[in-house]
Structures are given as C-alpha cells and as structure tokens.
PDB file of C-alpha atoms in Angstrom:
ATOM      1  CA  UNK A   1       0.032  -0.080  -0.027  1.00 59.00           C
ATOM      2  CA  UNK A   2       0.976   3.429  -0.897  1.00 59.00           C
ATOM      3  CA  UNK A   3       1.606   6.060   1.990  1.00 68.00           C
ATOM      4  CA  UNK A   4      -0.254   9.265   2.236  1.00 69.00           C
ATOM      5  CA  UNK A   5       2.741  11.166   0.992  1.00 67.00           C
ATOM      6  CA  UNK A   6       3.539   8.904  -1.806  1.00 70.00           C
ATOM      7  CA  UNK A   7      -0.251   9.171  -2.900  1.00 66.00           C
ATOM      8  CA  UNK A   8       0.083  13.133  -2.894  1.00 65.00           C
ATOM      9  CA  UNK A   9       3.341  13.026  -4.744  1.00 66.00           C
ATOM     10  CA  UNK A  10       1.736  10.982  -7.444  1.00 73.00           C
ATOM     11  CA  UNK A  11      -1.269  13.016  -7.566  1.00 71.00           C
ATOM     12  CA  UNK A  12       0.904  16.170  -7.886  1.00 67.00           C
ATOM     13  CA  UNK A  13       2.703  14.527 -10.854  1.00 72.00           C
ATOM     14  CA  UNK A  14      -0.569  13.820 -12.523  1.00 72.00           C
ATOM     15  CA  UNK A  15      -1.691  17.224 -11.962  1.00 72.00           C
ATOM     16  CA  UNK A  16       1.482  18.492 -13.346  1.00 68.00           C
ATOM     17  CA  UNK A  17       1.087  16.278 -16.233  1.00 71.00           C
ATOM     18  CA  UNK A  18      -2.148  17.858 -16.970  1.00 72.00           C
ATOM     19  CA  UNK A  19      -0.848  21.190 -16.881  1.00 73.00           C
ATOM     20  CA  UNK A  20       1.961  20.594 -19.434  1.00 75.00           C
ATOM     21  CA  UNK A  21      -0.593  18.447 -21.320  1.00 74.00           C
ATOM     22  CA  UNK A  22       2.045  15.693 -21.891  1.00 70.00           C
ATOM     23  CA  UNK A  23      -0.295  13.651 -24.082  1.00 73.00           C
ATOM     24  CA  UNK A  24      -0.057  16.401 -26.805  1.00 81.00           C
ATOM     25  CA  UNK A  25       4.060  16.753 -26.544  1.00 87.00           C
ATOM     26  CA  UNK A  26       4.926  13.023 -27.233  1.00 87.00           C
ATOM     27  CA  UNK A  27       2.852  13.410 -30.426  1.00 87.00           C
ATOM     28  CA  UNK A  28       4.639  16.628 -31.524  1.00 88.00           C
ATOM     29  CA  UNK A  29       8.111  14.895 -30.975  1.00 91.00           C
ATOM     30  CA  UNK A  30       6.911  12.218 -33.194  1.00 90.00           C
ATOM     31  CA  UNK A  31       5.643  14.347 -35.633  1.00 90.00           C
ATOM     32  CA  UNK A  32       9.075  16.223 -35.975  1.00 91.00           C
ATOM     33  CA  UNK A  33      10.936  12.835 -36.166  1.00 92.00           C
ATOM     34  CA  UNK A  34       8.630  11.553 -38.793  1.00 89.00           C
ATOM     35  CA  UNK A  35       8.773  14.754 -40.839  1.00 87.00           C
ATOM     36  CA  UNK A  36      12.642  14.708 -40.753  1.00 88.00           C
ATOM     37  CA  UNK A  37      12.573  10.891 -41.933  1.00 87.00           C
ATOM     38  CA  UNK A  38       9.693  11.170 -44.733  1.00 85.00           C
ATOM     39  CA  UNK A  39       9.462  14.823 -45.667  1.00 81.00           C
ATOM     40  CA  UNK A  40      12.502  17.185 -44.618  1.00 82.00           C
ATOM     41  CA  UNK A  41      15.364  14.565 -45.374  1.00 82.00           C
ATOM     42  CA  UNK A  42      14.412  11.735 -47.370  1.00 79.00           C
ATOM     43  CA  UNK A  43      17.681  11.253 -48.757  1.00 81.00           C
ATOM     44  CA  UNK A  44      19.143  10.659 -45.393  1.00 85.00           C
ATOM     45  CA  UNK A  45      18.965   7.126 -43.817  1.00 87.00           C
ATOM     46  CA  UNK A  46      16.291   6.876 -41.193  1.00 87.00           C
ATOM     47  CA  UNK A  47      18.635   5.329 -38.595  1.00 91.00           C
ATOM     48  CA  UNK A  48      21.157   8.282 -39.461  1.00 92.00           C
ATOM     49  CA  UNK A  49      18.332  10.625 -38.545  1.00 92.00           C
ATOM     50  CA  UNK A  50      17.206   9.054 -35.172  1.00 92.00           C
ATOM     51  CA  UNK A  51      20.835   8.872 -34.148  1.00 93.00           C
ATOM     52  CA  UNK A  52      21.711  12.354 -34.833  1.00 94.00           C
ATOM     53  CA  UNK A  53      22.434  14.345 -31.516  1.00 94.00           C
ATOM     54  CA  UNK A  54      21.646  17.606 -32.845  1.00 94.00           C
ATOM     55  CA  UNK A  55      18.361  16.698 -33.878  1.00 94.00           C
ATOM     56  CA  UNK A  56      17.615  15.060 -30.878  1.00 94.00           C
ATOM     57  CA  UNK A  57      18.440  18.062 -28.957  1.00 94.00           C
ATOM     58  CA  UNK A  58      16.348  20.395 -31.283  1.00 94.00           C
ATOM     59  CA  UNK A  59      13.229  17.812 -30.577  1.00 94.00           C
ATOM     60  CA  UNK A  60      14.013  17.739 -26.985  1.00 94.00           C
ATOM     61  CA  UNK A  61      14.260  21.631 -26.899  1.00 94.00           C
ATOM     62  CA  UNK A  62      10.861  21.999 -28.564  1.00 93.00           C
ATOM     63  CA  UNK A  63       9.186  19.536 -26.510  1.00 92.00           C
ATOM     64  CA  UNK A  64      10.237  21.265 -23.436  1.00 93.00           C
ATOM     65  CA  UNK A  65       9.433  24.791 -24.951  1.00 93.00           C
ATOM     66  CA  UNK A  66       5.955  23.789 -25.374  1.00 91.00           C
ATOM     67  CA  UNK A  67       5.707  22.408 -22.041  1.00 90.00           C
ATOM     68  CA  UNK A  68       7.038  25.699 -20.580  1.00 91.00           C
ATOM     69  CA  UNK A  69       4.417  27.350 -22.834  1.00 90.00           C
ATOM     70  CA  UNK A  70       1.510  25.163 -21.357  1.00 89.00           C
ATOM     71  CA  UNK A  71       2.661  26.103 -18.182  1.00 88.00           C
ATOM     72  CA  UNK A  72       2.515  29.836 -18.558  1.00 89.00           C
ATOM     73  CA  UNK A  73      -0.685  29.575 -20.512  1.00 87.00           C
ATOM     74  CA  UNK A  74      -2.106  27.604 -17.725  1.00 82.00           C
ATOM     75  CA  UNK A  75      -0.853  30.449 -15.063  1.00 83.00           C
ATOM     76  CA  UNK A  76      -2.447  33.119 -17.020  1.00 82.00           C
ATOM     77  CA  UNK A  77      -5.638  31.336 -17.856  1.00 79.00           C
ATOM     78  CA  UNK A  78      -6.234  30.134 -14.066  1.00 75.00           C
ATOM     79  CA  UNK A  79      -9.417  32.191 -13.515  1.00 75.00           C
ATOM     80  CA  UNK A  80     -10.632  31.541 -17.177  1.00 75.00           C
ATOM     81  CA  UNK A  81     -10.168  27.577 -16.716  1.00 74.00           C
ATOM     82  CA  UNK A  82     -12.417  27.364 -13.711  1.00 73.00           C
ATOM     83  CA  UNK A  83     -15.411  28.443 -15.834  1.00 76.00           C
ATOM     84  CA  UNK A  84     -14.584  26.750 -19.319  1.00 74.00           C
ATOM     85  CA  UNK A  85     -13.009  23.448 -17.664  1.00 75.00           C
ATOM     86  CA  UNK A  86     -13.487  23.371 -14.143  1.00 73.00           C
ATOM     87  CA  UNK A  87     -12.611  19.616 -13.741  1.00 74.00           C
ATOM     88  CA  UNK A  88      -9.183  20.016 -15.415  1.00 70.00           C
ATOM     89  CA  UNK A  89      -8.511  23.415 -13.575  1.00 71.00           C
ATOM     90  CA  UNK A  90      -9.239  21.637 -10.023  1.00 73.00           C
ATOM     91  CA  UNK A  91      -6.518  18.908 -11.017  1.00 67.00           C
ATOM     92  CA  UNK A  92      -4.183  21.767 -12.267  1.00 69.00           C
ATOM     93  CA  UNK A  93      -4.772  23.679  -9.087  1.00 73.00           C
ATOM     94  CA  UNK A  94      -3.000  20.832  -6.799  1.00 72.00           C
ATOM     95  CA  UNK A  95       0.276  22.133  -8.183  1.00 74.00           C
ATOM     96  CA  UNK A  96       0.552  25.959  -6.856  1.00 78.00           C
ATOM     97  CA  UNK A  97       1.112  28.992  -9.060  1.00 81.00           C
ATOM     98  CA  UNK A  98       4.687  29.582  -7.433  1.00 85.00           C
ATOM     99  CA  UNK A  99       5.748  25.846  -8.401  1.00 83.00           C
ATOM    100  CA  UNK A 100       4.378  26.334 -11.868  1.00 84.00           C
ATOM    101  CA  UNK A 101       6.351  29.477 -12.280  1.00 88.00           C
ATOM    102  CA  UNK A 102       9.555  28.041 -10.959  1.00 90.00           C
ATOM    103  CA  UNK A 103       9.602  24.977 -13.168  1.00 88.00           C
ATOM    104  CA  UNK A 104       8.597  27.347 -16.169  1.00 91.00           C
ATOM    105  CA  UNK A 105      11.945  29.476 -15.413  1.00 93.00           C
ATOM    106  CA  UNK A 106      14.055  26.277 -14.857  1.00 93.00           C
ATOM    107  CA  UNK A 107      12.793  24.625 -18.177  1.00 93.00           C
ATOM    108  CA  UNK A 108      13.725  27.759 -20.220  1.00 95.00           C
ATOM    109  CA  UNK A 109      17.048  28.168 -18.507  1.00 95.00           C
ATOM    110  CA  UNK A 110      17.723  24.287 -19.478  1.00 95.00           C
ATOM    111  CA  UNK A 111      16.429  24.947 -23.237  1.00 95.00           C
ATOM    112  CA  UNK A 112      18.764  27.550 -23.886  1.00 94.00           C
ATOM    113  CA  UNK A 113      21.873  25.919 -22.380  1.00 94.00           C
ATOM    114  CA  UNK A 114      21.114  22.788 -24.187  1.00 93.00           C
ATOM    115  CA  UNK A 115      20.444  24.440 -27.450  1.00 93.00           C
ATOM    116  CA  UNK A 116      23.757  26.511 -27.174  1.00 93.00           C
ATOM    117  CA  UNK A 117      25.587  23.297 -28.118  1.00 92.00           C
ATOM    118  CA  UNK A 118      24.292  23.505 -31.477  1.00 91.00           C
ATOM    119  CA  UNK A 119      24.630  27.145 -32.511  1.00 89.00           C
ATOM    120  CA  UNK A 120      23.959  30.764 -31.804  1.00 90.00           C
ATOM    121  CA  UNK A 121      21.161  30.836 -34.298  1.00 90.00           C
ATOM    122  CA  UNK A 122      19.534  27.826 -32.422  1.00 91.00           C
ATOM    123  CA  UNK A 123      19.563  29.905 -29.388  1.00 93.00           C
ATOM    124  CA  UNK A 124      18.091  33.123 -30.928  1.00 93.00           C
ATOM    125  CA  UNK A 125      15.459  30.879 -32.501  1.00 93.00           C
ATOM    126  CA  UNK A 126      14.252  29.080 -29.162  1.00 94.00           C
ATOM    127  CA  UNK A 127      14.726  32.437 -27.255  1.00 94.00           C
ATOM    128  CA  UNK A 128      12.596  34.116 -29.518  1.00 94.00           C
ATOM    129  CA  UNK A 129       9.924  31.217 -29.730  1.00 94.00           C
ATOM    130  CA  UNK A 130      10.101  31.224 -25.524  1.00 95.00           C
ATOM    131  CA  UNK A 131       9.362  35.012 -25.678  1.00 95.00           C
ATOM    132  CA  UNK A 132       6.759  34.753 -28.240  1.00 94.00           C
ATOM    133  CA  UNK A 133       4.565  32.032 -26.159  1.00 93.00           C
ATOM    134  CA  UNK A 134       5.062  34.451 -22.928  1.00 94.00           C
ATOM    135  CA  UNK A 135       3.761  37.231 -24.808  1.00 94.00           C
ATOM    136  CA  UNK A 136       0.855  35.309 -26.464  1.00 92.00           C
ATOM    137  CA  UNK A 137      -0.232  33.983 -23.172  1.00 89.00           C
ATOM    138  CA  UNK A 138      -0.178  37.409 -21.289  1.00 87.00           C
ATOM    139  CA  UNK A 139      -1.270  39.796 -24.115  1.00 86.00           C
ATOM    140  CA  UNK A 140      -1.949  38.558 -27.352  1.00 87.00           C
ATOM    141  CA  UNK A 141      -4.509  35.803 -26.663  1.00 85.00           C
ATOM    142  CA  UNK A 142      -6.858  38.375 -25.571  1.00 81.00           C
ATOM    143  CA  UNK A 143      -7.280  40.055 -28.685  1.00 83.00           C
ATOM    144  CA  UNK A 144      -9.469  38.882 -32.003  1.00 81.00           C
ATOM    145  CA  UNK A 145      -7.535  37.598 -34.986  1.00 85.00           C
ATOM    146  CA  UNK A 146      -3.973  38.377 -34.065  1.00 90.00           C
ATOM    147  CA  UNK A 147      -4.274  35.956 -30.942  1.00 88.00           C
ATOM    148  CA  UNK A 148      -5.688  33.135 -33.139  1.00 89.00           C
ATOM    149  CA  UNK A 149      -3.101  33.880 -35.801  1.00 92.00           C
ATOM    150  CA  UNK A 150      -0.253  33.703 -33.442  1.00 92.00           C
ATOM    151  CA  UNK A 151      -1.321  30.575 -31.909  1.00 90.00           C
ATOM    152  CA  UNK A 152      -1.554  28.837 -34.949  1.00 91.00           C
ATOM    153  CA  UNK A 153       1.973  30.229 -35.720  1.00 91.00           C
ATOM    154  CA  UNK A 154       3.397  28.936 -32.347  1.00 91.00           C
ATOM    155  CA  UNK A 155       1.851  25.391 -33.078  1.00 89.00           C
ATOM    156  CA  UNK A 156       3.902  24.940 -36.201  1.00 89.00           C
ATOM    157  CA  UNK A 157       7.144  26.714 -35.305  1.00 89.00           C
ATOM    158  CA  UNK A 158       8.736  23.678 -34.154  1.00 86.00           C
ATOM    159  CA  UNK A 159       8.646  22.167 -37.648  1.00 85.00           C
ATOM    160  CA  UNK A 160      10.326  25.246 -38.974  1.00 84.00           C
ATOM    161  CA  UNK A 161      13.208  24.567 -36.525  1.00 84.00           C
ATOM    162  CA  UNK A 162      13.685  21.073 -38.244  1.00 86.00           C
ATOM    163  CA  UNK A 163      13.092  22.852 -41.450  1.00 83.00           C
ATOM    164  CA  UNK A 164      15.828  25.323 -40.949  1.00 83.00           C
ATOM    165  CA  UNK A 165      18.192  22.475 -39.494  1.00 86.00           C
ATOM    166  CA  UNK A 166      17.914  20.742 -42.801  1.00 84.00           C
ATOM    167  CA  UNK A 167      17.808  23.744 -44.945  1.00 78.00           C
ATOM    168  CA  UNK A 168      15.074  22.054 -47.057  1.00 71.00           C
ATOM    169  CA  UNK A 169      12.675  24.576 -48.652  1.00 65.00           C
ATOM    170  CA  UNK A 170      10.984  22.210 -51.098  1.00 70.00           C
ATOM    171  CA  UNK A 171       7.446  23.503 -51.988  1.00 74.00           C
ATOM    172  CA  UNK A 172       5.400  20.451 -51.178  1.00 78.00           C
ATOM    173  CA  UNK A 173       6.908  21.366 -47.204  1.00 81.00           C
ATOM    174  CA  UNK A 174       5.049  24.638 -47.464  1.00 86.00           C
ATOM    175  CA  UNK A 175       1.833  23.013 -48.855  1.00 88.00           C
ATOM    176  CA  UNK A 176       1.865  20.775 -45.856  1.00 89.00           C
ATOM    177  CA  UNK A 177       2.592  23.639 -43.588  1.00 89.00           C
ATOM    178  CA  UNK A 178      -0.212  25.596 -45.053  1.00 92.00           C
ATOM    179  CA  UNK A 179      -2.829  22.625 -44.752  1.00 94.00           C
ATOM    180  CA  UNK A 180      -1.760  22.108 -40.861  1.00 93.00           C
ATOM    181  CA  UNK A 181      -1.756  25.832 -40.241  1.00 93.00           C
ATOM    182  CA  UNK A 182      -5.464  26.304 -41.452  1.00 95.00           C
ATOM    183  CA  UNK A 183      -6.348  23.341 -39.466  1.00 95.00           C
ATOM    184  CA  UNK A 184      -5.091  24.608 -36.224  1.00 93.00           C
ATOM    185  CA  UNK A 185      -6.371  28.290 -36.901  1.00 94.00           C
ATOM    186  CA  UNK A 186      -9.886  26.854 -37.420  1.00 96.00           C
ATOM    187  CA  UNK A 187      -9.354  24.818 -34.163  1.00 94.00           C
ATOM    188  CA  UNK A 188      -8.333  28.009 -32.283  1.00 91.00           C
ATOM    189  CA  UNK A 189     -11.713  29.767 -33.513  1.00 93.00           C
ATOM    190  CA  UNK A 190     -13.723  26.726 -32.212  1.00 94.00           C
ATOM    191  CA  UNK A 191     -12.068  27.259 -28.980  1.00 90.00           C
ATOM    192  CA  UNK A 192     -13.061  30.663 -28.881  1.00 89.00           C
ATOM    193  CA  UNK A 193     -16.763  29.530 -29.428  1.00 90.00           C
ATOM    194  CA  UNK A 194     -16.288  26.625 -26.908  1.00 89.00           C
ATOM    195  CA  UNK A 195     -15.041  28.996 -24.203  1.00 85.00           C
ATOM    196  CA  UNK A 196     -17.263  32.079 -24.837  1.00 84.00           C
ATOM    197  CA  UNK A 197     -18.416  32.031 -21.115  1.00 81.00           C
ATOM    198  CA  UNK A 198     -14.852  32.038 -19.419  1.00 79.00           C
ATOM    199  CA  UNK A 199     -13.848  34.714 -21.917  1.00 77.00           C
ATOM    200  CA  UNK A 200     -16.761  37.020 -21.522  1.00 78.00           C
ATOM    201  CA  UNK A 201     -16.185  36.996 -17.681  1.00 75.00           C
ATOM    202  CA  UNK A 202     -12.482  37.675 -18.135  1.00 75.00           C
ATOM    203  CA  UNK A 203     -12.712  40.258 -20.712  1.00 74.00           C
ATOM    204  CA  UNK A 204     -10.781  38.187 -23.541  1.00 79.00           C
ATOM    205  CA  UNK A 205     -11.872  40.136 -26.842  1.00 82.00           C
ATOM    206  CA  UNK A 206     -12.348  37.308 -28.970  1.00 85.00           C
ATOM    207  CA  UNK A 207     -14.233  37.116 -32.234  1.00 88.00           C
ATOM    208  CA  UNK A 208     -17.532  35.534 -30.622  1.00 87.00           C
ATOM    209  CA  UNK A 209     -17.489  38.007 -27.815  1.00 85.00           C
ATOM    210  CA  UNK A 210     -16.731  41.140 -29.944  1.00 86.00           C
ATOM    211  CA  UNK A 211     -19.137  40.298 -32.725  1.00 87.00           C
ATOM    212  CA  UNK A 212     -21.155  37.171 -32.407  1.00 85.00           C
ATOM    213  CA  UNK A 213     -21.388  33.222 -32.927  1.00 89.00           C
ATOM    214  CA  UNK A 214     -22.425  33.691 -36.648  1.00 92.00           C
ATOM    215  CA  UNK A 215     -19.746  35.889 -37.518  1.00 92.00           C
ATOM    216  CA  UNK A 216     -17.266  33.294 -36.014  1.00 93.00           C
ATOM    217  CA  UNK A 217     -18.915  30.517 -37.943  1.00 95.00           C
ATOM    218  CA  UNK A 218     -18.727  32.447 -41.246  1.00 95.00           C
ATOM    219  CA  UNK A 219     -14.799  32.969 -40.666  1.00 95.00           C
ATOM    220  CA  UNK A 220     -14.432  29.308 -39.916  1.00 96.00           C
ATOM    221  CA  UNK A 221     -16.407  28.246 -42.883  1.00 96.00           C
ATOM    222  CA  UNK A 222     -14.414  30.303 -45.322  1.00 96.00           C
ATOM    223  CA  UNK A 223     -11.023  29.054 -43.592  1.00 96.00           C
ATOM    224  CA  UNK A 224     -12.490  25.326 -44.004  1.00 96.00           C
ATOM    225  CA  UNK A 225     -13.123  26.109 -47.667  1.00 96.00           C
ATOM    226  CA  UNK A 226      -9.642  27.329 -47.982  1.00 96.00           C
ATOM    227  CA  UNK A 227      -8.123  24.054 -47.185  1.00 96.00           C
ATOM    228  CA  UNK A 228      -9.292  22.865 -50.452  1.00 94.00           C
ATOM    229  CA  UNK A 229      -6.237  24.875 -51.927  1.00 94.00           C
ATOM    230  CA  UNK A 230      -3.206  23.120 -50.120  1.00 93.00           C
ATOM    231  CA  UNK A 231      -4.947  19.830 -50.601  1.00 93.00           C
ATOM    232  CA  UNK A 232      -5.437  20.315 -54.412  1.00 92.00           C
ATOM    233  CA  UNK A 233      -1.349  21.059 -54.702  1.00 90.00           C
ATOM    234  CA  UNK A 234      -0.972  17.987 -52.472  1.00 89.00           C
ATOM    235  CA  UNK A 235      -2.934  15.620 -54.235  1.00 89.00           C
ATOM    236  CA  UNK A 236      -2.788  16.942 -57.693  1.00 88.00           C
ATOM    237  CA  UNK A 237       0.659  18.758 -58.304  1.00 85.00           C
ATOM    238  CA  UNK A 238       2.939  17.207 -55.817  1.00 83.00           C
ATOM    239  CA  UNK A 239       3.309  13.547 -55.434  1.00 79.00           C
ATOM    240  CA  UNK A 240       2.878  12.441 -51.623  1.00 82.00           C
ATOM    241  CA  UNK A 241       2.666   8.675 -52.141  1.00 81.00           C
ATOM    242  CA  UNK A 242      -0.151   7.079 -50.469  1.00 86.00           C
ATOM    243  CA  UNK A 243      -0.815  10.025 -48.141  1.00 89.00           C
ATOM    244  CA  UNK A 244      -3.104  11.505 -50.627  1.00 90.00           C
ATOM    245  CA  UNK A 245      -5.638   9.084 -49.064  1.00 93.00           C
ATOM    246  CA  UNK A 246      -5.178  11.007 -45.720  1.00 94.00           C
ATOM    247  CA  UNK A 247      -5.977  14.442 -47.651  1.00 94.00           C
ATOM    248  CA  UNK A 248      -9.045  12.959 -49.485  1.00 94.00           C
ATOM    249  CA  UNK A 249     -10.411  11.595 -45.822  1.00 95.00           C
ATOM    250  CA  UNK A 250      -9.725  14.730 -44.331  1.00 95.00           C
ATOM    251  CA  UNK A 251     -11.695  16.436 -46.800  1.00 95.00           C
ATOM    252  CA  UNK A 252     -14.704  14.233 -46.266  1.00 96.00           C
ATOM    253  CA  UNK A 253     -14.340  15.029 -42.463  1.00 96.00           C
ATOM    254  CA  UNK A 254     -14.211  18.845 -43.070  1.00 96.00           C
ATOM    255  CA  UNK A 255     -17.363  18.591 -45.192  1.00 95.00           C
ATOM    256  CA  UNK A 256     -19.015  16.734 -42.092  1.00 96.00           C
ATOM    257  CA  UNK A 257     -17.336  19.453 -39.892  1.00 96.00           C
ATOM    258  CA  UNK A 258     -18.942  22.342 -41.987  1.00 95.00           C
ATOM    259  CA  UNK A 259     -22.350  20.822 -41.901  1.00 95.00           C
ATOM    260  CA  UNK A 260     -22.072  19.962 -38.060  1.00 96.00           C
ATOM    261  CA  UNK A 261     -20.517  23.778 -37.512  1.00 95.00           C
ATOM    262  CA  UNK A 262     -23.974  25.594 -38.495  1.00 94.00           C
ATOM    263  CA  UNK A 263     -25.939  23.068 -36.494  1.00 93.00           C
ATOM    264  CA  UNK A 264     -23.921  23.517 -33.345  1.00 92.00           C
ATOM    265  CA  UNK A 265     -25.129  25.581 -30.491  1.00 89.00           C
ATOM    266  CA  UNK A 266     -23.961  24.449 -27.111  1.00 89.00           C
ATOM    267  CA  UNK A 267     -20.593  23.836 -25.632  1.00 88.00           C
ATOM    268  CA  UNK A 268     -20.798  20.120 -25.953  1.00 90.00           C
ATOM    269  CA  UNK A 269     -21.279  20.757 -29.885  1.00 93.00           C
ATOM    270  CA  UNK A 270     -18.429  22.846 -30.116  1.00 92.00           C
ATOM    271  CA  UNK A 271     -16.224  20.520 -28.164  1.00 92.00           C
ATOM    272  CA  UNK A 272     -17.123  17.599 -30.495  1.00 94.00           C
ATOM    273  CA  UNK A 273     -16.023  19.688 -33.354  1.00 95.00           C
ATOM    274  CA  UNK A 274     -12.836  20.468 -31.578  1.00 94.00           C
ATOM    275  CA  UNK A 275     -12.011  16.641 -30.993  1.00 94.00           C
ATOM    276  CA  UNK A 276     -12.819  16.030 -34.756  1.00 96.00           C
ATOM    277  CA  UNK A 277     -10.234  18.535 -35.964  1.00 95.00           C
ATOM    278  CA  UNK A 278      -7.754  17.176 -33.431  1.00 93.00           C
ATOM    279  CA  UNK A 279      -8.115  13.848 -34.925  1.00 95.00           C
ATOM    280  CA  UNK A 280      -7.614  15.275 -38.418  1.00 95.00           C
ATOM    281  CA  UNK A 281      -4.334  16.372 -37.148  1.00 93.00           C
ATOM    282  CA  UNK A 282      -3.213  13.850 -35.116  1.00 91.00           C
ATOM    283  CA  UNK A 283      -4.021  11.439 -38.085  1.00 93.00           C
ATOM    284  CA  UNK A 284      -1.973  13.249 -40.147  1.00 91.00           C
ATOM    285  CA  UNK A 285       1.122  12.805 -37.740  1.00 89.00           C
ATOM    286  CA  UNK A 286       0.565   8.929 -38.095  1.00 89.00           C
ATOM    287  CA  UNK A 287      -0.043   9.025 -42.073  1.00 90.00           C
ATOM    288  CA  UNK A 288       3.306  10.861 -42.941  1.00 87.00           C
ATOM    289  CA  UNK A 289       4.681   7.097 -42.983  1.00 85.00           C
ATOM    290  CA  UNK A 290       2.544   6.680 -46.270  1.00 85.00           C
ATOM    291  CA  UNK A 291       4.735   9.294 -48.024  1.00 81.00           C
ATOM    292  CA  UNK A 292       7.425   7.396 -50.336  1.00 69.00           C
ATOM    293  CA  UNK A 293      10.700   9.534 -49.588  1.00 64.00           C
ATOM    294  CA  UNK A 294      12.087   8.254 -52.978  1.00 63.00           C
ATOM    295  CA  UNK A 295       9.200  10.370 -54.692  1.00 58.00           C
ATOM    296  CA  UNK A 296      10.336  13.451 -52.814  1.00 56.00           C
ATOM    297  CA  UNK A 297      14.092  12.934 -53.615  1.00 55.00           C
ATOM    298  CA  UNK A 298      13.169  12.603 -57.242  1.00 49.00           C
ATOM    299  CA  UNK A 299      11.138  15.458 -56.856  1.00 49.00           C
ATOM    300  CA  UNK A 300      13.941  17.547 -55.409  1.00 50.00           C
ATOM    301  CA  UNK A 301      16.272  16.700 -58.235  1.00 45.00           C
ATOM    302  CA  UNK A 302      13.621  17.727 -61.028  1.00 40.00           C
ATOM    303  CA  UNK A 303      13.161  21.065 -59.418  1.00 40.00           C
ATOM    304  CA  UNK A 304      17.089  21.678 -59.259  1.00 39.00           C
ATOM    305  CA  UNK A 305      17.452  20.942 -63.058  1.00 34.00           C
ATOM    306  CA  UNK A 306      14.451  23.293 -63.765  1.00 35.00           C
ATOM    307  CA  UNK A 307      16.061  26.129 -61.780  1.00 35.00           C
ATOM    308  CA  UNK A 308      19.229  25.274 -63.471  1.00 40.00           C
ATOM    309  CA  UNK A 309      17.510  25.373 -67.050  1.00 38.00           C
ATOM    310  CA  UNK A 310      15.975  28.890 -65.930  1.00 35.00           C
ATOM    311  CA  UNK A 311      19.439  30.240 -64.842  1.00 36.00           C
ATOM    312  CA  UNK A 312      21.249  28.830 -67.872  1.00 44.00           C
ATOM    313  CA  UNK A 313      19.679  29.598 -70.863  1.00 39.00           C
ATOM    314  CA  UNK A 314      22.174  27.550 -73.108  1.00 35.00           C
ATOM    315  CA  UNK A 315      21.448  24.429 -71.062  1.00 37.00           C
TER     316      UNK A 315
END
C-alpha cells in the first residue's frame, strides 16, 4: 500500500502532467521525427536521422519549450479555466502557481543551455520562441484574429526549427505547412466558441465575444473552404505517395465538420468539433509514413534541374 505522502506526490505528478498536456508533447516530438525522415530529409537514412544528437536536442528543446508554454498559459488562464474547464482546473490547481513559475523558468534555462551546443542561431530561434509564447499567453491571446493567428504560428514553429536545420525549402513542405496551419487556426476559433463564457467573464476580446457566434462561424467556414487549395496541390500537383488517401479522407471529414458547425449551438457541440479537428491533425502525423521518400528525392532533383535550366539559357 502506498503511504499518504506517496499518494500526494503521485497526485501532484499527475496534476503537472495535466498542466503541461504531456499527451500532446509526445505526438509533436513524433511528428518532428517523422517529418524529418519522410519529408525534410528523405535522402538521409532513417537510422542516421534517429541517431543525430543535434536533431535530438532540437526535438527535446521543442518539447520542453511547448511544455513551458503550457505552464505559462495555464498560469495566466487559471481564472478562465475555472469557468470553461472546471474539472481540469481543479486538477491543475493541485500544483501551486509559484511552483508552476519556478518550473517554467528552470525549463527555459535548460532549453537555452541545451540548444547552445548546436549554434547561436538555434539559441536565437528558441529564445524568440519562448518570448513569443509568453507574450501570446500574457497579452495577444486576449485579442481577436491576432491571438488566433499567433497561436497557429506557435503550433507549427517547432517544424520550422527542423526545416532550418535541414535547410530544405522544397515547395511541398510549405503546402503541408499551410494545410496544418489552416486546421490549427480553425481549431483556435472553435475553442473561442467553446470557451465564450470564460472569455466574457475575463474580458477576452475574441471574435465571438466582440461580434457574435454567426460571424465566427462564417470565418471558420471560409477557412475550412480554404483547405481545398493546399489539398489540391498536395494531391494533384505534388506526389505524396499514399498520403493522398489521408488528404481525401480529411476533406470528407471537413465537409462533415462544416455541416455540423452550423448545427452546433452548445459548448458540448463545439467540443465535439474541436475533437474532430484534433483527430484530423493527429491522424496526419501517423499518415506521414505513407509518403514515399524516393518520390520527394526525385522531385527535388527535378526542381534543381528546372532552376538550372532557368538560370542557364544555353542548358
């Protein structure tokens, strides 16, 4: 039998796991490795990528930055979460605000120290990332549009850290990033509809609060329709192997999402839409393995030949 002290410790560990949303962090870390293997560096052996200590530090630093971001976000949203997520808020409050801040600063110190072994550019990137997360949690998230856009940018920034490491700026990568960015942006707007009570009570100037639910739904509908553009490029222009099945399936789910959006009225309805979007995003992570790396390598070579032809009219 566990002692009372051990039970309290385990409860606090579980509470802290809830604060940093550990279930999200491992998915993001996995997504970074899969993106590196199948999209960003298809010409490098998978084992070499997995054993690359610099990449490991970048992924670890990204994971710790996201964890520290969740901590500071939880710190500023404590009052709002009591209204929007009372059960989760009660679990999160088992860890004191002062402890959260201490861990937040310790994590940020570790991140900068760790990443300094790679380069000063990496230090600059992660320092800027940490600051932007803090500024978003403290100020930007209270404002419409800019708060949503910043949240979406912050969510995909870890992948740009890997992108810069491999210096791979192939067009298909930006098509993937655009699709992911739109999904995350839509999810942020759904969260605004879901959390309208807490936002009103805490004077958060979100789109549903400043305008109305119909305006928010209209913007979400336009963004949902906009996903057709990156999906068209990813299925008809670029060759992404069998991952095109994922994009077609995502479109079907987004059509269902669009129909349900205009039927949704309660917090529970918006929560279901939130989980549907999360399912599409997380499914995309696991479907990266459907991409054939040799296709991307061939595409990169073709692109290099095209650029060489353009630059050399006598080629």
